[in-house]
Short mmCIF file of C-alpha atoms and ligand atoms in Angstrom, two decimals:
data_model
loop_
_atom_site.label_atom_id
_atom_site.label_comp_id
_atom_site.label_asym_id
_atom_site.label_seq_id
_atom_site.Cartn_x
_atom_site.Cartn_y
_atom_site.Cartn_z
CA MET K 18 7.14 -19.13 -5.44
CA THR K 19 4.46 -16.55 -4.80
CA PRO K 20 5.77 -13.75 -2.55
CA LYS K 21 3.92 -13.68 0.76
CA HIS K 22 3.87 -9.88 0.87
CA ILE K 23 3.78 -7.58 -2.16
CA ALA K 24 3.89 -3.79 -1.77
CA VAL K 25 3.03 -1.33 -4.53
CA ILE K 26 3.65 2.37 -5.11
CA MET K 27 0.62 3.12 -7.31
CA ASP K 28 2.29 5.75 -9.51
CA GLY K 29 1.39 7.25 -12.88
CA ASN K 30 -2.32 8.01 -12.40
CA GLY K 31 -1.94 11.68 -13.29
CA ARG K 32 0.04 11.05 -16.48
CA TRP K 33 -2.36 8.30 -17.55
CA ALA K 34 -5.25 10.77 -17.33
CA ARG K 35 -3.39 13.65 -19.02
CA ARG K 36 -2.47 11.43 -21.97
CA ARG K 37 -6.18 10.87 -22.47
CA GLY K 38 -7.06 14.53 -22.12
CA LEU K 39 -8.76 13.81 -18.78
CA PRO K 40 -8.33 15.55 -15.42
CA ARG K 41 -5.74 13.96 -13.11
CA THR K 42 -8.52 12.89 -10.78
CA ALA K 43 -9.84 10.52 -13.49
CA GLY K 44 -6.47 8.78 -13.25
CA HIS K 45 -6.95 8.21 -9.53
CA ALA K 46 -10.42 6.77 -10.13
CA ALA K 47 -8.94 4.39 -12.73
CA GLY K 48 -6.13 3.59 -10.28
CA ALA K 49 -8.61 2.67 -7.55
CA GLU K 50 -10.28 0.19 -9.96
CA VAL K 51 -6.92 -1.36 -10.78
CA PHE K 52 -6.20 -1.71 -7.06
CA ARG K 53 -9.46 -3.67 -6.73
CA LYS K 54 -8.52 -6.01 -9.59
CA ILE K 55 -4.97 -6.54 -8.41
CA ALA K 56 -6.14 -7.23 -4.83
CA THR K 57 -8.53 -9.92 -6.11
CA TYR K 58 -5.77 -11.41 -8.26
CA CYS K 59 -3.33 -11.42 -5.34
CA LYS K 60 -5.88 -13.24 -3.22
CA ASP K 61 -6.43 -15.81 -5.99
CA ILE K 62 -2.72 -16.61 -6.33
CA GLY K 63 -2.14 -16.91 -2.58
CA VAL K 64 -0.47 -13.62 -1.65
CA GLU K 65 -0.97 -13.05 2.09
CA HIS K 66 -0.41 -9.29 2.26
CA LEU K 67 -0.80 -6.59 -0.37
CA THR K 68 0.28 -3.13 0.81
CA VAL K 69 -0.41 -0.08 -1.34
CA TYR K 70 0.66 3.55 -1.07
CA ALA K 71 -2.55 5.53 -1.52
CA PHE K 72 -1.65 8.87 0.10
CA SER K 73 1.66 10.01 1.53
CA THR K 74 2.39 12.56 4.26
CA GLU K 75 3.67 14.77 1.39
CA ASN K 76 0.58 14.41 -0.84
CA TRP K 77 -1.24 17.19 1.10
CA LYS K 78 0.80 19.58 -1.09
CA ARG K 79 -1.36 18.65 -4.08
CA PRO K 80 -4.25 20.89 -5.20
CA GLU K 81 -7.19 20.72 -2.80
CA GLY K 82 -9.51 19.21 -5.43
CA GLU K 83 -7.10 16.35 -6.10
CA VAL K 84 -6.66 15.64 -2.37
CA SER K 85 -10.41 15.57 -1.83
CA THR K 86 -10.93 13.25 -4.84
CA ILE K 87 -8.42 10.76 -3.45
CA MET K 88 -10.12 10.95 -0.01
CA GLN K 89 -13.52 10.40 -1.63
CA LEU K 90 -12.22 7.38 -3.53
CA LEU K 91 -10.88 5.94 -0.30
CA GLU K 92 -14.22 6.54 1.45
CA LYS K 93 -16.07 4.88 -1.41
CA TYR K 94 -13.71 1.92 -1.41
CA LEU K 95 -13.94 1.40 2.36
CA ALA K 96 -17.74 1.78 2.39
CA GLU K 97 -18.03 -0.87 -0.34
CA ALA K 98 -15.51 -3.10 1.41
CA ILE K 99 -17.65 -3.10 4.56
CA GLU K 100 -20.44 -4.70 2.50
CA LYS K 101 -18.25 -7.21 0.68
CA MET K 102 -15.32 -8.03 2.90
CA GLU K 103 -16.71 -11.18 4.44
CA ARG K 104 -17.85 -12.50 1.06
CA ASP K 105 -14.61 -11.62 -0.75
CA GLY K 106 -12.27 -12.83 1.96
CA VAL K 107 -10.10 -9.70 1.93
CA ARG K 108 -9.22 -8.13 5.28
CA LEU K 109 -8.29 -4.48 5.46
CA ARG K 110 -5.92 -2.45 7.57
CA VAL K 111 -4.94 1.17 7.20
CA LEU K 112 -1.34 2.23 7.89
CA GLY K 113 -0.54 5.87 8.61
CA ASP K 114 -1.45 8.82 10.79
CA ILE K 115 -5.21 8.77 10.49
CA SER K 116 -5.72 11.60 13.01
CA ALA K 117 -5.55 14.14 10.15
CA LEU K 118 -8.32 12.41 8.15
CA SER K 119 -12.01 13.34 8.08
CA GLU K 120 -14.28 11.95 10.76
CA ASN K 121 -16.21 9.98 8.16
CA LEU K 122 -13.04 8.34 6.85
CA ARG K 123 -11.87 7.53 10.39
CA THR K 124 -15.23 5.94 11.18
CA LEU K 125 -15.06 3.84 8.01
CA ILE K 126 -11.51 2.76 8.85
CA ALA K 127 -12.54 1.72 12.38
CA ARG K 128 -15.50 -0.23 11.00
CA THR K 129 -13.48 -2.06 8.30
CA GLU K 130 -10.76 -2.95 10.78
CA GLU K 131 -13.33 -4.28 13.24
CA ILE K 132 -14.93 -6.52 10.58
CA SER K 133 -11.47 -7.58 9.40
CA ARG K 134 -10.75 -9.12 12.78
CA ARG K 135 -13.31 -11.85 12.09
CA VAL K 136 -12.60 -12.32 8.37
CA GLU K 137 -10.14 -14.90 7.11
CA GLY K 138 -8.17 -14.29 3.95
CA MET K 139 -5.66 -12.02 2.33
CA GLN K 140 -4.89 -8.73 4.06
CA ALA K 141 -4.85 -5.50 2.07
CA ASN K 142 -2.92 -2.76 3.85
CA ILE K 143 -3.73 0.71 2.55
CA CYS K 144 -1.22 3.42 3.43
CA ILE K 145 -3.00 6.73 4.01
CA ASN K 146 -1.21 9.83 5.32
CA TYR K 147 1.75 7.50 5.54
CA GLY K 148 5.44 8.42 5.58
CA GLY K 149 8.26 6.01 6.28
CA ARG K 150 10.34 8.53 8.22
CA ASP K 151 7.33 9.67 10.23
CA GLU K 152 6.59 6.04 11.09
CA ILE K 153 10.13 5.36 12.35
CA VAL K 154 10.26 8.61 14.37
CA ARG K 155 6.92 7.80 16.00
CA ALA K 156 8.02 4.25 16.82
CA ALA K 157 11.22 5.56 18.46
CA ALA K 158 9.22 8.15 20.42
CA ARG K 159 6.87 5.41 21.57
CA CYS K 160 9.82 3.34 22.78
CA ALA K 161 10.80 6.33 24.96
CA GLU K 162 7.21 6.80 26.20
CA ASP K 163 6.96 3.10 27.01
CA GLY K 164 10.32 3.22 28.78
CA VAL K 165 11.84 0.46 26.62
CA ALA K 166 15.23 0.36 24.88
CA VAL K 167 15.40 1.41 21.23
CA THR K 168 15.97 -2.01 19.65
CA GLU K 169 14.90 -3.38 16.25
CA GLU K 170 12.35 -5.59 17.96
CA ASN K 171 10.88 -2.72 20.00
CA ILE K 172 10.76 -0.42 16.95
CA ASN K 173 9.14 -3.16 14.84
CA ALA K 174 6.42 -3.65 17.44
CA ARG K 175 5.58 0.08 17.35
CA LEU K 176 5.47 0.68 13.59
CA TYR K 177 2.12 1.15 11.83
CA SER K 178 2.89 -2.23 10.26
CA ALA K 179 3.37 -4.07 13.58
CA GLY K 180 2.60 -7.75 13.11
CA ILE K 181 2.81 -7.62 9.30
CA PRO K 182 5.78 -9.46 7.72
CA ASP K 183 8.23 -7.33 5.73
CA PRO K 184 7.43 -7.06 2.00
CA ASP K 185 9.22 -9.61 -0.18
CA LEU K 186 8.62 -7.61 -3.34
CA VAL K 187 8.11 -3.87 -3.80
CA ILE K 188 6.71 -2.84 -7.20
CA ARG K 189 6.81 0.69 -8.58
CA PRO K 190 5.00 1.27 -11.87
CA GLY K 191 5.08 4.69 -13.57
CA GLY K 192 8.73 4.82 -14.63
CA GLU K 193 10.31 6.41 -11.54
CA THR K 194 12.98 4.43 -9.69
CA ARG K 195 12.79 5.80 -6.17
CA ILE K 196 11.25 4.76 -2.84
CA SER K 197 9.45 8.06 -2.04
CA ASN K 198 9.33 7.52 1.74
CA PHE K 199 7.44 4.21 1.40
CA LEU K 200 8.10 1.36 3.89
CA LEU K 201 11.66 2.56 4.54
CA TRP K 202 12.21 0.29 7.52
CA GLN K 203 10.30 -2.71 6.20
CA SER K 204 11.92 -2.81 2.73
CA ALA K 205 15.49 -3.25 4.05
CA TYR K 206 15.76 -6.64 2.28
CA SER K 207 12.89 -6.43 -0.20
CA GLU K 208 13.37 -7.09 -3.90
CA PHE K 209 12.40 -4.14 -6.12
CA TYR K 210 10.66 -4.23 -9.48
CA PHE K 211 10.25 -1.12 -11.61
CA THR K 212 8.19 -0.81 -14.77
CA ASP K 213 7.28 2.07 -17.11
CA THR K 214 3.67 0.85 -17.21
CA LEU K 215 1.45 3.46 -15.56
CA TRP K 216 -0.58 2.16 -12.60
CA PRO K 217 -4.00 2.45 -14.32
CA ASP K 218 -2.60 0.22 -17.11
CA PHE K 219 -1.18 -2.34 -14.67
CA THR K 220 -2.69 -5.82 -15.14
CA PRO K 221 -2.48 -9.24 -13.49
CA ARG K 222 -0.12 -10.23 -16.38
CA GLU K 223 2.19 -7.41 -15.36
CA LEU K 224 2.08 -8.69 -11.78
CA ASP K 225 2.99 -12.17 -13.09
CA LYS K 226 6.03 -10.61 -14.80
CA ALA K 227 7.08 -8.91 -11.56
CA ILE K 228 6.73 -12.20 -9.67
CA ALA K 229 8.72 -14.05 -12.36
CA ALA K 230 11.51 -11.45 -12.04
CA TYR K 231 11.37 -11.80 -8.25
CA ASN K 232 11.76 -15.56 -8.57
CA LYS K 233 15.00 -15.13 -10.53
CA ARG K 234 16.56 -13.09 -7.73
CA GLU K 235 18.78 -14.67 -5.14
CA ARG K 236 17.88 -13.38 -1.69
CA ARG K 237 20.82 -13.51 0.68
CA PHE K 238 19.69 -11.11 3.43
CA GLY K 239 23.27 -9.94 3.84
CA GLY K 240 24.71 -13.45 4.01
CA VAL K 241 26.51 -15.55 1.39
CA LYS K 242 25.05 -18.38 -0.64
C1 LIG B 17 0.37 8.50 -7.62
O1 LIG B 17 0.18 8.87 -8.98
C2 LIG B 17 -0.91 8.18 -7.01
C3 LIG B 17 -1.45 8.76 -5.90
C4 LIG B 17 -0.75 9.82 -5.15
C5 LIG B 17 -2.80 8.39 -5.39
C6 LIG B 17 -3.15 6.92 -5.37
C7 LIG B 17 -4.59 6.79 -5.01
C8 LIG B 17 -5.49 5.98 -5.59
C9 LIG B 17 -5.14 4.98 -6.62
C10 LIG B 17 -6.95 6.07 -5.22
C11 LIG B 17 -7.44 5.45 -3.98
C12 LIG B 17 -6.90 4.13 -3.64
C13 LIG B 17 -7.59 3.04 -3.15
C14 LIG B 17 -6.79 1.97 -2.52
C15 LIG B 17 -9.04 2.87 -3.26
P1 LIG B 17 0.47 10.37 -9.44
O2 LIG B 17 -0.75 11.18 -9.27
O3 LIG B 17 1.67 10.88 -8.73
O4 LIG B 17 0.78 10.17 -10.97
P2 LIG B 17 1.78 11.03 -11.87
O5 LIG B 17 3.17 10.71 -11.38
O6 LIG B 17 1.52 10.50 -13.23
O7 LIG B 17 1.40 12.47 -11.70
#
């Protein structure tokens, strides 16, 4: 069965570039291309949601040049998506605190999300200035502001991901086996797949392998079989 929602921590861009004697930023550019290919593949095989971690609340600590390259890649991707979204059948949503982003990026995000409302097809969720803890804290604070009880349902409805089903499968390429503040709430019952392949080397075949591994797992959601 194809998972309905796949989430990916796009890790290993920097190492991929270094191994080729290139600046780290070249790894992010290669990573953005791979995201494009994997999103198209996900759409073709019937995935409903693909969520990727593009920039975390902690990534601001990186050198200024690297941060601005990632922001430029996101701007480029969103600007191109505006042109092609209706034709490609991929909707876009951005998850994270976008208030810290440039005005240009915020305008592009607003425009892509507006077009997405009339497009049918797979949804790509791009996490930008996203942190799982930050998201949960904000949702709890919003419960208080709204004067509602802090329940799972009320938190869920106030997360950046409100309305998006929880990920079935979380993939982390790049050899590390940690969650790095990604979808902490949503991945409570997700299956995890780790691979040493660096994100810029990740292919649709590798995704097939992750899905095959996922299909061998027995999901019990805390119950018994
Ligand atoms: C992690 O690899 C990757 C990032 C922090 C940035 C991911 C961003 C992109 C792929 C570009 C924009 C995305 C889209 C959706 C257009 P790393 O730099 O930590 O790699 P390393 O562990 O090898 O150093």
